[in-house]
Amino acid sequence: MSAPTTAGPVTAGPPKRETEVLIVGGGIMGLAIAYHLALRGVSDVVVLERGYLAAGASGRNGGGIRMQWSTEINVLLMLESVELCKRFAGELGVNVWLRQGGYLFLAQSEGERARMEKNVALQNRHGVPTRMLLPEEARGIVPELDVSSLAAACYNPRDGILFPWPFLWGYANQAAKRGVELHTFTEVTAIEPSPAGFLVQTSKGPVRAQRVLNCAGAWSPEVARLVGVELPDRPHRHEILSTEPLKPFLGPMVSVLSSGLYFSQSMRGEVVTGITVPDLDDGSVKLGSRLRFLTTLAKELVRVMPRLAGVKVLRQWAGPYDVSPDGSPIVGEVATVPGFYLACGFTGHGFMMAPVVGKYYGEWLAGGPRHPFFDRWRLGRFAEGKLESEEMIIG
Ligand SMILES: Cc1cc2nc3c(=O)[nH]c(=O)nc-3n(C[C@H](O)[C@H](O)[C@H](O)COP(=O)(O)OP(=O)(O)OC[C@H]3O[C@@H](n4cnc5c(N)ncnc54)[C@H](O)[C@@H]3O)c2cc1C
């Protein structure tokens, strides 16, 4: 029987008092996993979100998806994730405005060029059609680029951008249709392990759960602390802005390796662009917008694309990156707290990874096979000193 719902996928009233799976966090990761559990018949699932759905990073991101990575596991997962994105509209009934205009990475030094060549060779071995470009060839793809400081570029025409929100609606609607309860404005305040699972205290009453999944993104260390587990991921403010709409002129997402600047053009014509600016690392999530970001970004963007000098900025906002020490996510069951699971530490790429991670998480928890990434990205690697070979293309 379906759960009682209000208009849309959100369930009315307080959460049910007992559930098989309780997911903390109604961002893309929590919703994708809930959907994939329900798809495989595990629909006794409650998702608790302390704000509105996707109040965290998932509702604030740039929508970039790419197969260009420096580690084999990420190349393979993203090959699959892009395919899942392409099928999303057909399978979940929502148009996600996927546009495969490619990703163009720009290298400015010989060292960057050498690393780029290595990454491109790795990607090619797995069937990703990335190719190295001379600076002038990069101008063939984006004629407005100033290539005077470029050493090289690389381009994969199958990378792209999508509109994040329909993704969330697709997962939320389809999970709710299959009986998953989604509760917004419901905060998890305490989690007490018990012989039969967990007693979870929420702002709308207690819930007993056999398994708890921590999908709280940049807030995941806080949620893990509720069961006495210290996580090594840390929040980092990441700012982004969007300009007035311009005539379509930009095909790919462009990314400058040295500065971390990236920019793309949305289907509505706005240039959406961000850059990482240092911040106070005190473990708290900060979401305010800073002038320092605006000036840093403006200088770098105009250096790379002088013709954008006069464009007007319409909106600036921030979201929390959830940064893990080796740049790879933290997933799976916590060895010291059986039944408590993690899906966090996705830094600046959790949106594009959610389709494939959600699929394998759902499959595993529903009794299916366990993908190797659960071992590679387990929490225990930090204590054992077995860090992942560092992924170089993070943002
Ligand atoms: C500006 C920006 C640009 C980005 N660009 C890209 C991009 O182009 N491509 C890409 O793939 N990724 C991008 N990312 C990263 C991506 O958005 C994240 O990796 C992804 O959204 C993480 O999803 P999540 O569900 O793990 O976390 P979130 O979306 O942050 O969800 C966690 C949720 O948990 C809730 N929560 C926290 N504590 C509690 C509690 N105690 N009780 C109940 N609920 C709680 C929060 O309110 C939040 O909604 C970007 C991020 C930012 C900030």
JSON list of N, CA and C and ligand atoms in Angstrom, two decimals, residues 24-30 48-65 103 186-189 215-219 222-223 226 238-240 253 262 317-322 343-344 346-353, ligand 1:
[
{"chain": "A", "resi": 24, "resn": "VAL", "atom": "N", "xyz": [18.87, 9.32, 6.41]},
{"chain": "A", "resi": 24, "resn": "VAL", "atom": "CA", "xyz": [19.00, 10.69, 6.90]},
{"chain": "A", "resi": 24, "resn": "VAL", "atom": "C", "xyz": [19.51, 11.55, 5.75]},
{"chain": "A", "resi": 25, "resn": "GLY", "atom": "N", "xyz": [18.69, 12.49, 5.28]},
{"chain": "A", "resi": 25, "resn": "GLY", "atom": "CA", "xyz": [19.11, 13.40, 4.20]},
{"chain": "A", "resi": 25, "resn": "GLY", "atom": "C", "xyz": [18.31, 13.18, 2.93]},
{"chain": "A", "resi": 26, "resn": "GLY", "atom": "N", "xyz": [17.59, 14.22, 2.54]},
{"chain": "A", "resi": 26, "resn": "GLY", "atom": "CA", "xyz": [16.79, 14.16, 1.31]},
{"chain": "A", "resi": 26, "resn": "GLY", "atom": "C", "xyz": [17.46, 14.93, 0.19]},
{"chain": "A", "resi": 27, "resn": "GLY", "atom": "N", "xyz": [18.76, 14.65, -0.02]},
{"chain": "A", "resi": 27, "resn": "GLY", "atom": "CA", "xyz": [19.47, 15.17, -1.20]},
{"chain": "A", "resi": 27, "resn": "GLY", "atom": "C", "xyz": [19.46, 14.08, -2.26]},
{"chain": "A", "resi": 28, "resn": "ILE", "atom": "N", "xyz": [20.28, 14.30, -3.30]},
{"chain": "A", "resi": 28, "resn": "ILE", "atom": "CA", "xyz": [20.28, 13.36, -4.43]},
{"chain": "A", "resi": 28, "resn": "ILE", "atom": "C", "xyz": [20.69, 11.95, -3.98]},
{"chain": "A", "resi": 29, "resn": "MET", "atom": "N", "xyz": [21.63, 11.86, -3.04]},
{"chain": "A", "resi": 29, "resn": "MET", "atom": "CA", "xyz": [22.12, 10.54, -2.64]},
{"chain": "A", "resi": 29, "resn": "MET", "atom": "C", "xyz": [21.05, 9.77, -1.89]},
{"chain": "A", "resi": 30, "resn": "GLY", "atom": "N", "xyz": [20.42, 10.41, -0.91]},
{"chain": "A", "resi": 30, "resn": "GLY", "atom": "CA", "xyz": [19.37, 9.74, -0.14]},
{"chain": "A", "resi": 30, "resn": "GLY", "atom": "C", "xyz": [18.20, 9.34, -1.02]},
{"chain": "A", "resi": 48, "resn": "LEU", "atom": "N", "xyz": [14.29, 11.09, 5.87]},
{"chain": "A", "resi": 48, "resn": "LEU", "atom": "CA", "xyz": [14.05, 12.27, 6.71]},
{"chain": "A", "resi": 48, "resn": "LEU", "atom": "C", "xyz": [14.98, 13.41, 6.28]},
{"chain": "A", "resi": 49, "resn": "GLU", "atom": "N", "xyz": [14.37, 14.54, 5.99]},
{"chain": "A", "resi": 49, "resn": "GLU", "atom": "CA", "xyz": [15.13, 15.70, 5.53]},
{"chain": "A", "resi": 49, "resn": "GLU", "atom": "C", "xyz": [14.80, 16.88, 6.45]},
{"chain": "A", "resi": 50, "resn": "ARG", "atom": "N", "xyz": [15.83, 17.51, 6.97]},
{"chain": "A", "resi": 50, "resn": "ARG", "atom": "CA", "xyz": [15.54, 18.56, 7.96]},
{"chain": "A", "resi": 50, "resn": "ARG", "atom": "C", "xyz": [15.05, 19.86, 7.33]},
{"chain": "A", "resi": 51, "resn": "GLY", "atom": "N", "xyz": [15.34, 20.09, 6.05]},
{"chain": "A", "resi": 51, "resn": "GLY", "atom": "CA", "xyz": [14.80, 21.26, 5.35]},
{"chain": "A", "resi": 51, "resn": "GLY", "atom": "C", "xyz": [13.81, 20.80, 4.29]},
{"chain": "A", "resi": 52, "resn": "TYR", "atom": "N", "xyz": [13.85, 21.46, 3.13]},
{"chain": "A", "resi": 52, "resn": "TYR", "atom": "CA", "xyz": [13.06, 20.98, 1.99]},
{"chain": "A", "resi": 52, "resn": "TYR", "atom": "C", "xyz": [13.91, 19.95, 1.23]},
{"chain": "A", "resi": 53, "resn": "LEU", "atom": "N", "xyz": [13.30, 19.21, 0.31]},
{"chain": "A", "resi": 53, "resn": "LEU", "atom": "CA", "xyz": [14.09, 18.24, -0.44]},
{"chain": "A", "resi": 53, "resn": "LEU", "atom": "C", "xyz": [15.20, 18.99, -1.19]},
{"chain": "A", "resi": 54, "resn": "ALA", "atom": "N", "xyz": [16.42, 18.46, -1.09]},
{"chain": "A", "resi": 54, "resn": "ALA", "atom": "CA", "xyz": [17.58, 19.05, -1.77]},
{"chain": "A", "resi": 54, "resn": "ALA", "atom": "C", "xyz": [17.94, 20.44, -1.25]},
{"chain": "A", "resi": 55, "resn": "ALA", "atom": "N", "xyz": [17.75, 20.65, 0.06]},
{"chain": "A", "resi": 55, "resn": "ALA", "atom": "CA", "xyz": [18.14, 21.94, 0.66]},
{"chain": "A", "resi": 55, "resn": "ALA", "atom": "C", "xyz": [19.67, 22.08, 0.72]},
{"chain": "A", "resi": 56, "resn": "GLY", "atom": "N", "xyz": [20.38, 20.98, 0.63]},
{"chain": "A", "resi": 56, "resn": "GLY", "atom": "CA", "xyz": [21.84, 21.01, 0.74]},
{"chain": "A", "resi": 56, "resn": "GLY", "atom": "C", "xyz": [22.50, 21.21, -0.62]},
{"chain": "A", "resi": 57, "resn": "ALA", "atom": "N", "xyz": [23.62, 20.52, -0.83]},
{"chain": "A", "resi": 57, "resn": "ALA", "atom": "CA", "xyz": [24.40, 20.70, -2.08]},
{"chain": "A", "resi": 57, "resn": "ALA", "atom": "C", "xyz": [23.59, 20.33, -3.32]},
{"chain": "A", "resi": 58, "resn": "SER", "atom": "N", "xyz": [22.68, 19.37, -3.18]},
{"chain": "A", "resi": 58, "resn": "SER", "atom": "CA", "xyz": [21.97, 18.86, -4.37]},
{"chain": "A", "resi": 58, "resn": "SER", "atom": "C", "xyz": [21.10, 19.92, -5.04]},
{"chain": "A", "resi": 59, "resn": "GLY", "atom": "N", "xyz": [20.63, 20.88, -4.28]},
{"chain": "A", "resi": 59, "resn": "GLY", "atom": "CA", "xyz": [19.80, 21.93, -4.88]},
{"chain": "A", "resi": 59, "resn": "GLY", "atom": "C", "xyz": [20.60, 23.16, -5.27]},
{"chain": "A", "resi": 60, "resn": "ARG", "atom": "N", "xyz": [21.93, 23.06, -5.23]},
{"chain": "A", "resi": 60, "resn": "ARG", "atom": "CA", "xyz": [22.76, 24.25, -5.43]},
{"chain": "A", "resi": 60, "resn": "ARG", "atom": "C", "xyz": [23.89, 24.02, -6.42]},
{"chain": "A", "resi": 61, "resn": "ASN", "atom": "N", "xyz": [23.87, 22.89, -7.11]},
{"chain": "A", "resi": 61, "resn": "ASN", "atom": "CA", "xyz": [25.08, 22.54, -7.88]},
{"chain": "A", "resi": 61, "resn": "ASN", "atom": "C", "xyz": [25.01, 22.92, -9.34]},
{"chain": "A", "resi": 62, "resn": "GLY", "atom": "N", "xyz": [26.13, 22.68, -10.05]},
{"chain": "A", "resi": 62, "resn": "GLY", "atom": "CA", "xyz": [26.29, 23.15, -11.42]},
{"chain": "A", "resi": 62, "resn": "GLY", "atom": "C", "xyz": [25.79, 22.18, -12.49]},
{"chain": "A", "resi": 63, "resn": "GLY", "atom": "N", "xyz": [25.41, 20.97, -12.10]},
{"chain": "A", "resi": 63, "resn": "GLY", "atom": "CA", "xyz": [24.82, 20.03, -13.05]},
{"chain": "A", "resi": 63, "resn": "GLY", "atom": "C", "xyz": [25.79, 19.45, -14.07]},
{"chain": "A", "resi": 64, "resn": "GLY", "atom": "N", "xyz": [27.09, 19.47, -13.77]},
{"chain": "A", "resi": 64, "resn": "GLY", "atom": "CA", "xyz": [28.06, 18.91, -14.72]},
{"chain": "A", "resi": 64, "resn": "GLY", "atom": "C", "xyz": [28.19, 17.40, -14.55]},
{"chain": "A", "resi": 65, "resn": "ILE", "atom": "N", "xyz": [28.26, 16.68, -15.68]},
{"chain": "A", "resi": 65, "resn": "ILE", "atom": "CA", "xyz": [28.50, 15.22, -15.60]},
{"chain": "A", "resi": 65, "resn": "ILE", "atom": "C", "xyz": [29.60, 14.88, -16.61]},
{"chain": "A", "resi": 103, "resn": "TYR", "atom": "N", "xyz": [33.05, 18.25, -22.20]},
{"chain": "A", "resi": 103, "resn": "TYR", "atom": "CA", "xyz": [33.83, 18.97, -21.19]},
{"chain": "A", "resi": 103, "resn": "TYR", "atom": "C", "xyz": [35.17, 19.29, -21.84]},
{"chain": "A", "resi": 186, "resn": "THR", "atom": "N", "xyz": [12.00, 17.61, 8.95]},
{"chain": "A", "resi": 186, "resn": "THR", "atom": "CA", "xyz": [12.04, 16.59, 10.00]},
{"chain": "A", "resi": 186, "resn": "THR", "atom": "C", "xyz": [13.51, 16.28, 10.28]},
{"chain": "A", "resi": 187, "resn": "GLU", "atom": "N", "xyz": [13.98, 16.75, 11.41]},
{"chain": "A", "resi": 187, "resn": "GLU", "atom": "CA", "xyz": [15.41, 16.62, 11.72]},
{"chain": "A", "resi": 187, "resn": "GLU", "atom": "C", "xyz": [15.68, 15.38, 12.56]},
{"chain": "A", "resi": 188, "resn": "VAL", "atom": "N", "xyz": [16.75, 14.69, 12.24]},
{"chain": "A", "resi": 188, "resn": "VAL", "atom": "CA", "xyz": [17.20, 13.58, 13.09]},
{"chain": "A", "resi": 188, "resn": "VAL", "atom": "C", "xyz": [18.08, 14.19, 14.19]},
{"chain": "A", "resi": 189, "resn": "THR", "atom": "N", "xyz": [17.70, 13.95, 15.45]},
{"chain": "A", "resi": 189, "resn": "THR", "atom": "CA", "xyz": [18.41, 14.61, 16.55]},
{"chain": "A", "resi": 189, "resn": "THR", "atom": "C", "xyz": [19.21, 13.63, 17.40]},
{"chain": "A", "resi": 215, "resn": "CYS", "atom": "N", "xyz": [23.08, 9.88, 4.75]},
{"chain": "A", "resi": 215, "resn": "CYS", "atom": "CA", "xyz": [23.22, 10.55, 3.44]},
{"chain": "A", "resi": 215, "resn": "CYS", "atom": "C", "xyz": [23.13, 12.05, 3.66]},
{"chain": "A", "resi": 216, "resn": "ALA", "atom": "N", "xyz": [23.78, 12.54, 4.70]},
{"chain": "A", "resi": 216, "resn": "ALA", "atom": "CA", "xyz": [23.63, 13.93, 5.10]},
{"chain": "A", "resi": 216, "resn": "ALA", "atom": "C", "xyz": [24.71, 14.83, 4.51]},
{"chain": "A", "resi": 217, "resn": "GLY", "atom": "N", "xyz": [25.42, 14.37, 3.49]},
{"chain": "A", "resi": 217, "resn": "GLY", "atom": "CA", "xyz": [26.39, 15.22, 2.77]},
{"chain": "A", "resi": 217, "resn": "GLY", "atom": "C", "xyz": [27.37, 15.89, 3.71]},
{"chain": "A", "resi": 218, "resn": "ALA", "atom": "N", "xyz": [27.48, 17.21, 3.57]},
{"chain": "A", "resi": 218, "resn": "ALA", "atom": "CA", "xyz": [28.44, 17.97, 4.38]},
{"chain": "A", "resi": 218, "resn": "ALA", "atom": "C", "xyz": [28.12, 17.91, 5.88]},
{"chain": "A", "resi": 219, "resn": "TRP", "atom": "N", "xyz": [26.90, 17.50, 6.20]},
{"chain": "A", "resi": 219, "resn": "TRP", "atom": "CA", "xyz": [26.52, 17.36, 7.62]},
{"chain": "A", "resi": 219, "resn": "TRP", "atom": "C", "xyz": [26.73, 15.93, 8.10]},
{"chain": "A", "resi": 222, "resn": "GLU", "atom": "N", "xyz": [28.35, 15.31, 11.54]},
{"chain": "A", "resi": 222, "resn": "GLU", "atom": "CA", "xyz": [27.43, 15.57, 12.68]},
{"chain": "A", "resi": 222, "resn": "GLU", "atom": "C", "xyz": [26.52, 14.38, 12.93]},
{"chain": "A", "resi": 223, "resn": "VAL", "atom": "N", "xyz": [25.96, 13.83, 11.84]},
{"chain": "A", "resi": 223, "resn": "VAL", "atom": "CA", "xyz": [25.02, 12.71, 11.98]},
{"chain": "A", "resi": 223, "resn": "VAL", "atom": "C", "xyz": [25.76, 11.47, 12.48]},
{"chain": "A", "resi": 226, "resn": "LEU", "atom": "N", "xyz": [26.29, 11.17, 16.16]},
{"chain": "A", "resi": 226, "resn": "LEU", "atom": "CA", "xyz": [25.14, 10.74, 16.97]},
{"chain": "A", "resi": 226, "resn": "LEU", "atom": "C", "xyz": [25.26, 9.26, 17.37]},
{"chain": "A", "resi": 238, "resn": "HIS", "atom": "N", "xyz": [31.40, 26.10, -1.38]},
{"chain": "A", "resi": 238, "resn": "HIS", "atom": "CA", "xyz": [31.72, 26.25, -2.80]},
{"chain": "A", "resi": 238, "resn": "HIS", "atom": "C", "xyz": [30.69, 27.20, -3.42]},
{"chain": "A", "resi": 239, "resn": "GLU", "atom": "N", "xyz": [31.19, 28.28, -4.01]},
{"chain": "A", "resi": 239, "resn": "GLU", "atom": "CA", "xyz": [30.28, 29.30, -4.55]},
{"chain": "A", "resi": 239, "resn": "GLU", "atom": "C", "xyz": [30.17, 29.22, -6.06]},
{"chain": "A", "resi": 240, "resn": "ILE", "atom": "N", "xyz": [29.08, 29.75, -6.56]},
{"chain": "A", "resi": 240, "resn": "ILE", "atom": "CA", "xyz": [28.76, 29.61, -7.98]},
{"chain": "A", "resi": 240, "resn": "ILE", "atom": "C", "xyz": [27.86, 30.80, -8.33]},
{"chain": "A", "resi": 253, "resn": "MET", "atom": "N", "xyz": [31.14, 22.38, -21.21]},
{"chain": "A", "resi": 253, "resn": "MET", "atom": "CA", "xyz": [31.57, 22.88, -19.91]},
{"chain": "A", "resi": 253, "resn": "MET", "atom": "C", "xyz": [33.08, 23.07, -20.03]},
{"chain": "A", "resi": 262, "resn": "TYR", "atom": "N", "xyz": [35.31, 26.91, -13.64]},
{"chain": "A", "resi": 262, "resn": "TYR", "atom": "CA", "xyz": [34.55, 26.18, -14.65]},
{"chain": "A", "resi": 262, "resn": "TYR", "atom": "C", "xyz": [33.38, 27.05, -15.08]},
{"chain": "A", "resi": 317, "resn": "TRP", "atom": "N", "xyz": [25.30, 32.20, -5.37]},
{"chain": "A", "resi": 317, "resn": "TRP", "atom": "CA", "xyz": [24.91, 31.42, -4.20]},
{"chain": "A", "resi": 317, "resn": "TRP", "atom": "C", "xyz": [26.04, 30.47, -3.80]},
{"chain": "A", "resi": 318, "resn": "ALA", "atom": "N", "xyz": [25.87, 29.81, -2.68]},
{"chain": "A", "resi": 318, "resn": "ALA", "atom": "CA", "xyz": [26.90, 28.88, -2.19]},
{"chain": "A", "resi": 318, "resn": "ALA", "atom": "C", "xyz": [26.26, 27.56, -1.79]},
{"chain": "A", "resi": 319, "resn": "GLY", "atom": "N", "xyz": [27.07, 26.53, -1.80]},
{"chain": "A", "resi": 319, "resn": "GLY", "atom": "CA", "xyz": [26.61, 25.22, -1.33]},
{"chain": "A", "resi": 319, "resn": "GLY", "atom": "C", "xyz": [27.77, 24.52, -0.67]},
{"chain": "A", "resi": 320, "resn": "PRO", "atom": "N", "xyz": [27.50, 23.46, 0.09]},
{"chain": "A", "resi": 320, "resn": "PRO", "atom": "CA", "xyz": [28.59, 22.79, 0.79]},
{"chain": "A", "resi": 320, "resn": "PRO", "atom": "C", "xyz": [29.17, 21.61, 0.02]},
{"chain": "A", "resi": 321, "resn": "TYR", "atom": "N", "xyz": [30.46, 21.67, -0.33]},
{"chain": "A", "resi": 321, "resn": "TYR", "atom": "CA", "xyz": [31.18, 20.48, -0.77]},
{"chain": "A", "resi": 321, "resn": "TYR", "atom": "C", "xyz": [31.40, 19.64, 0.49]},
{"chain": "A", "resi": 322, "resn": "ASP", "atom": "N", "xyz": [31.38, 18.33, 0.32]},
{"chain": "A", "resi": 322, "resn": "ASP", "atom": "CA", "xyz": [31.62, 17.40, 1.43]},
{"chain": "A", "resi": 322, "resn": "ASP", "atom": "C", "xyz": [32.93, 16.69, 1.09]},
{"chain": "A", "resi": 343, "resn": "ALA", "atom": "N", "xyz": [27.00, 7.19, 2.97]},
{"chain": "A", "resi": 343, "resn": "ALA", "atom": "CA", "xyz": [27.13, 7.55, 1.54]},
{"chain": "A", "resi": 343, "resn": "ALA", "atom": "C", "xyz": [27.47, 9.03, 1.55]},
{"chain": "A", "resi": 344, "resn": "CYS", "atom": "N", "xyz": [28.75, 9.32, 1.75]},
{"chain": "A", "resi": 344, "resn": "CYS", "atom": "CA", "xyz": [29.14, 10.73, 1.89]},
{"chain": "A", "resi": 344, "resn": "CYS", "atom": "C", "xyz": [30.55, 10.95, 1.33]},
{"chain": "A", "resi": 346, "resn": "PHE", "atom": "N", "xyz": [31.44, 13.08, -1.15]},
{"chain": "A", "resi": 346, "resn": "PHE", "atom": "CA", "xyz": [31.44, 13.14, -2.62]},
{"chain": "A", "resi": 346, "resn": "PHE", "atom": "C", "xyz": [31.96, 14.47, -3.19]},
{"chain": "A", "resi": 347, "resn": "THR", "atom": "N", "xyz": [32.49, 15.32, -2.35]},
{"chain": "A", "resi": 347, "resn": "THR", "atom": "CA", "xyz": [33.12, 16.58, -2.78]},
{"chain": "A", "resi": 347, "resn": "THR", "atom": "C", "xyz": [32.28, 17.30, -3.83]},
{"chain": "A", "resi": 348, "resn": "GLY", "atom": "N", "xyz": [32.84, 17.53, -5.05]},
{"chain": "A", "resi": 348, "resn": "GLY", "atom": "CA", "xyz": [32.12, 18.29, -6.07]},
{"chain": "A", "resi": 348, "resn": "GLY", "atom": "C", "xyz": [31.55, 17.41, -7.16]},
{"chain": "A", "resi": 349, "resn": "HIS", "atom": "N", "xyz": [31.38, 16.10, -6.88]},
{"chain": "A", "resi": 349, "resn": "HIS", "atom": "CA", "xyz": [30.89, 15.24, -7.95]},
{"chain": "A", "resi": 349, "resn": "HIS", "atom": "C", "xyz": [29.81, 14.25, -7.52]},
{"chain": "A", "resi": 350, "resn": "GLY", "atom": "N", "xyz": [29.16, 14.54, -6.40]},
{"chain": "A", "resi": 350, "resn": "GLY", "atom": "CA", "xyz": [28.15, 13.61, -5.90]},
{"chain": "A", "resi": 350, "resn": "GLY", "atom": "C", "xyz": [26.89, 13.57, -6.74]},
{"chain": "A", "resi": 351, "resn": "PHE", "atom": "N", "xyz": [26.63, 14.64, -7.45]},
{"chain": "A", "resi": 351, "resn": "PHE", "atom": "CA", "xyz": [25.40, 14.65, -8.24]},
{"chain": "A", "resi": 351, "resn": "PHE", "atom": "C", "xyz": [25.54, 13.66, -9.40]},
{"chain": "A", "resi": 352, "resn": "MET", "atom": "N", "xyz": [26.65, 13.78, -10.12]},
{"chain": "A", "resi": 352, "resn": "MET", "atom": "CA", "xyz": [26.82, 12.91, -11.29]},
{"chain": "A", "resi": 352, "resn": "MET", "atom": "C", "xyz": [27.02, 11.45, -10.90]},
{"chain": "A", "resi": 353, "resn": "MET", "atom": "N", "xyz": [27.48, 11.22, -9.67]},
{"chain": "A", "resi": 353, "resn": "MET", "atom": "CA", "xyz": [27.72, 9.84, -9.25]},
{"chain": "A", "resi": 353, "resn": "MET", "atom": "C", "xyz": [26.47, 9.19, -8.65]},
{"chain": "B", "resi": 1, "resn": "LIG", "atom": "C1", "xyz": [28.08, 25.00, -5.93]},
{"chain": "B", "resi": 1, "resn": "LIG", "atom": "C2", "xyz": [28.20, 23.51, -6.17]},
{"chain": "B", "resi": 1, "resn": "LIG", "atom": "C3", "xyz": [28.40, 23.03, -7.46]},
{"chain": "B", "resi": 1, "resn": "LIG", "atom": "C4", "xyz": [28.47, 21.66, -7.68]},
{"chain": "B", "resi": 1, "resn": "LIG", "atom": "N1", "xyz": [28.59, 21.20, -8.96]},
{"chain": "B", "resi": 1, "resn": "LIG", "atom": "C5", "xyz": [28.50, 19.87, -9.20]},
{"chain": "B", "resi": 1, "resn": "LIG", "atom": "C6", "xyz": [28.50, 19.37, -10.52]},
{"chain": "B", "resi": 1, "resn": "LIG", "atom": "O1", "xyz": [28.58, 20.12, -11.49]},
{"chain": "B", "resi": 1, "resn": "LIG", "atom": "N2", "xyz": [28.39, 18.02, -10.70]},
{"chain": "B", "resi": 1, "resn": "LIG", "atom": "C7", "xyz": [28.29, 17.15, -9.64]},
{"chain": "B", "resi": 1, "resn": "LIG", "atom": "O2", "xyz": [28.20, 15.94, -9.85]},
{"chain": "B", "resi": 1, "resn": "LIG", "atom": "N3", "xyz": [28.29, 17.61, -8.38]},
{"chain": "B", "resi": 1, "resn": "LIG", "atom": "C8", "xyz": [28.39, 18.93, -8.13]},
{"chain": "B", "resi": 1, "resn": "LIG", "atom": "N4", "xyz": [28.41, 19.39, -6.84]},
{"chain": "B", "resi": 1, "resn": "LIG", "atom": "C9", "xyz": [28.41, 18.41, -5.74]},
{"chain": "B", "resi": 1, "resn": "LIG", "atom": "C10", "xyz": [27.05, 17.81, -5.53]},
{"chain": "B", "resi": 1, "resn": "LIG", "atom": "O3", "xyz": [26.06, 18.82, -5.50]},
{"chain": "B", "resi": 1, "resn": "LIG", "atom": "C11", "xyz": [27.04, 17.01, -4.22]},
{"chain": "B", "resi": 1, "resn": "LIG", "atom": "O4", "xyz": [28.14, 16.09, -4.22]},
{"chain": "B", "resi": 1, "resn": "LIG", "atom": "C12", "xyz": [25.77, 16.23, -4.05]},
{"chain": "B", "resi": 1, "resn": "LIG", "atom": "O5", "xyz": [24.65, 17.05, -4.25]},
{"chain": "B", "resi": 1, "resn": "LIG", "atom": "C13", "xyz": [25.74, 15.63, -2.64]},
{"chain": "B", "resi": 1, "resn": "LIG", "atom": "O6", "xyz": [24.46, 15.08, -2.45]},
{"chain": "B", "resi": 1, "resn": "LIG", "atom": "P1", "xyz": [24.08, 14.52, -1.03]},
{"chain": "B", "resi": 1, "resn": "LIG", "atom": "O7", "xyz": [22.71, 13.99, -1.15]},
{"chain": "B", "resi": 1, "resn": "LIG", "atom": "O8", "xyz": [25.16, 13.62, -0.56]},
{"chain": "B", "resi": 1, "resn": "LIG", "atom": "O9", "xyz": [24.14, 15.79, -0.05]},
{"chain": "B", "resi": 1, "resn": "LIG", "atom": "P2", "xyz": [23.14, 17.03, 0.12]},
{"chain": "B", "resi": 1, "resn": "LIG", "atom": "O10", "xyz": [22.46, 17.38, -1.13]},
{"chain": "B", "resi": 1, "resn": "LIG", "atom": "O11", "xyz": [23.89, 18.10, 0.82]},
{"chain": "B", "resi": 1, "resn": "LIG", "atom": "O12", "xyz": [22.03, 16.43, 1.06]},
{"chain": "B", "resi": 1, "resn": "LIG", "atom": "C14", "xyz": [22.21, 16.21, 2.43]},
{"chain": "B", "resi": 1, "resn": "LIG", "atom": "C15", "xyz": [20.91, 16.56, 3.12]},
{"chain": "B", "resi": 1, "resn": "LIG", "atom": "O13", "xyz": [20.94, 16.12, 4.48]},
{"chain": "B", "resi": 1, "resn": "LIG", "atom": "C16", "xyz": [20.13, 16.99, 5.24]},
{"chain": "B", "resi": 1, "resn": "LIG", "atom": "N5", "xyz": [20.45, 16.83, 6.66]},
{"chain": "B", "resi": 1, "resn": "LIG", "atom": "C17", "xyz": [21.61, 17.16, 7.28]},
{"chain": "B", "resi": 1, "resn": "LIG", "atom": "N6", "xyz": [21.53, 16.85, 8.59]},
{"chain": "B", "resi": 1, "resn": "LIG", "atom": "C18", "xyz": [20.30, 16.32, 8.80]},
{"chain": "B", "resi": 1, "resn": "LIG", "atom": "C19", "xyz": [19.63, 15.82, 9.95]},
{"chain": "B", "resi": 1, "resn": "LIG", "atom": "N7", "xyz": [20.22, 15.80, 11.15]},
{"chain": "B", "resi": 1, "resn": "LIG", "atom": "N8", "xyz": [18.36, 15.36, 9.81]},
{"chain": "B", "resi": 1, "resn": "LIG", "atom": "C20", "xyz": [17.74, 15.36, 8.59]},
{"chain": "B", "resi": 1, "resn": "LIG", "atom": "N9", "xyz": [18.35, 15.84, 7.46]},
{"chain": "B", "resi": 1, "resn": "LIG", "atom": "C21", "xyz": [19.60, 16.30, 7.57]},
{"chain": "B", "resi": 1, "resn": "LIG", "atom": "C22", "xyz": [20.48, 18.36, 4.67]},
{"chain": "B", "resi": 1, "resn": "LIG", "atom": "O14", "xyz": [19.49, 19.32, 4.95]},
{"chain": "B", "resi": 1, "resn": "LIG", "atom": "C23", "xyz": [20.65, 18.07, 3.17]},
{"chain": "B", "resi": 1, "resn": "LIG", "atom": "O15", "xyz": [19.49, 18.36, 2.41]},
{"chain": "B", "resi": 1, "resn": "LIG", "atom": "C24", "xyz": [28.37, 20.75, -6.58]},
{"chain": "B", "resi": 1, "resn": "LIG", "atom": "C25", "xyz": [28.21, 21.24, -5.29]},
{"chain": "B", "resi": 1, "resn": "LIG", "atom": "C26", "xyz": [28.11, 22.61, -5.08]},
{"chain": "B", "resi": 1, "resn": "LIG", "atom": "C27", "xyz": [27.92, 23.09, -3.68]}
]
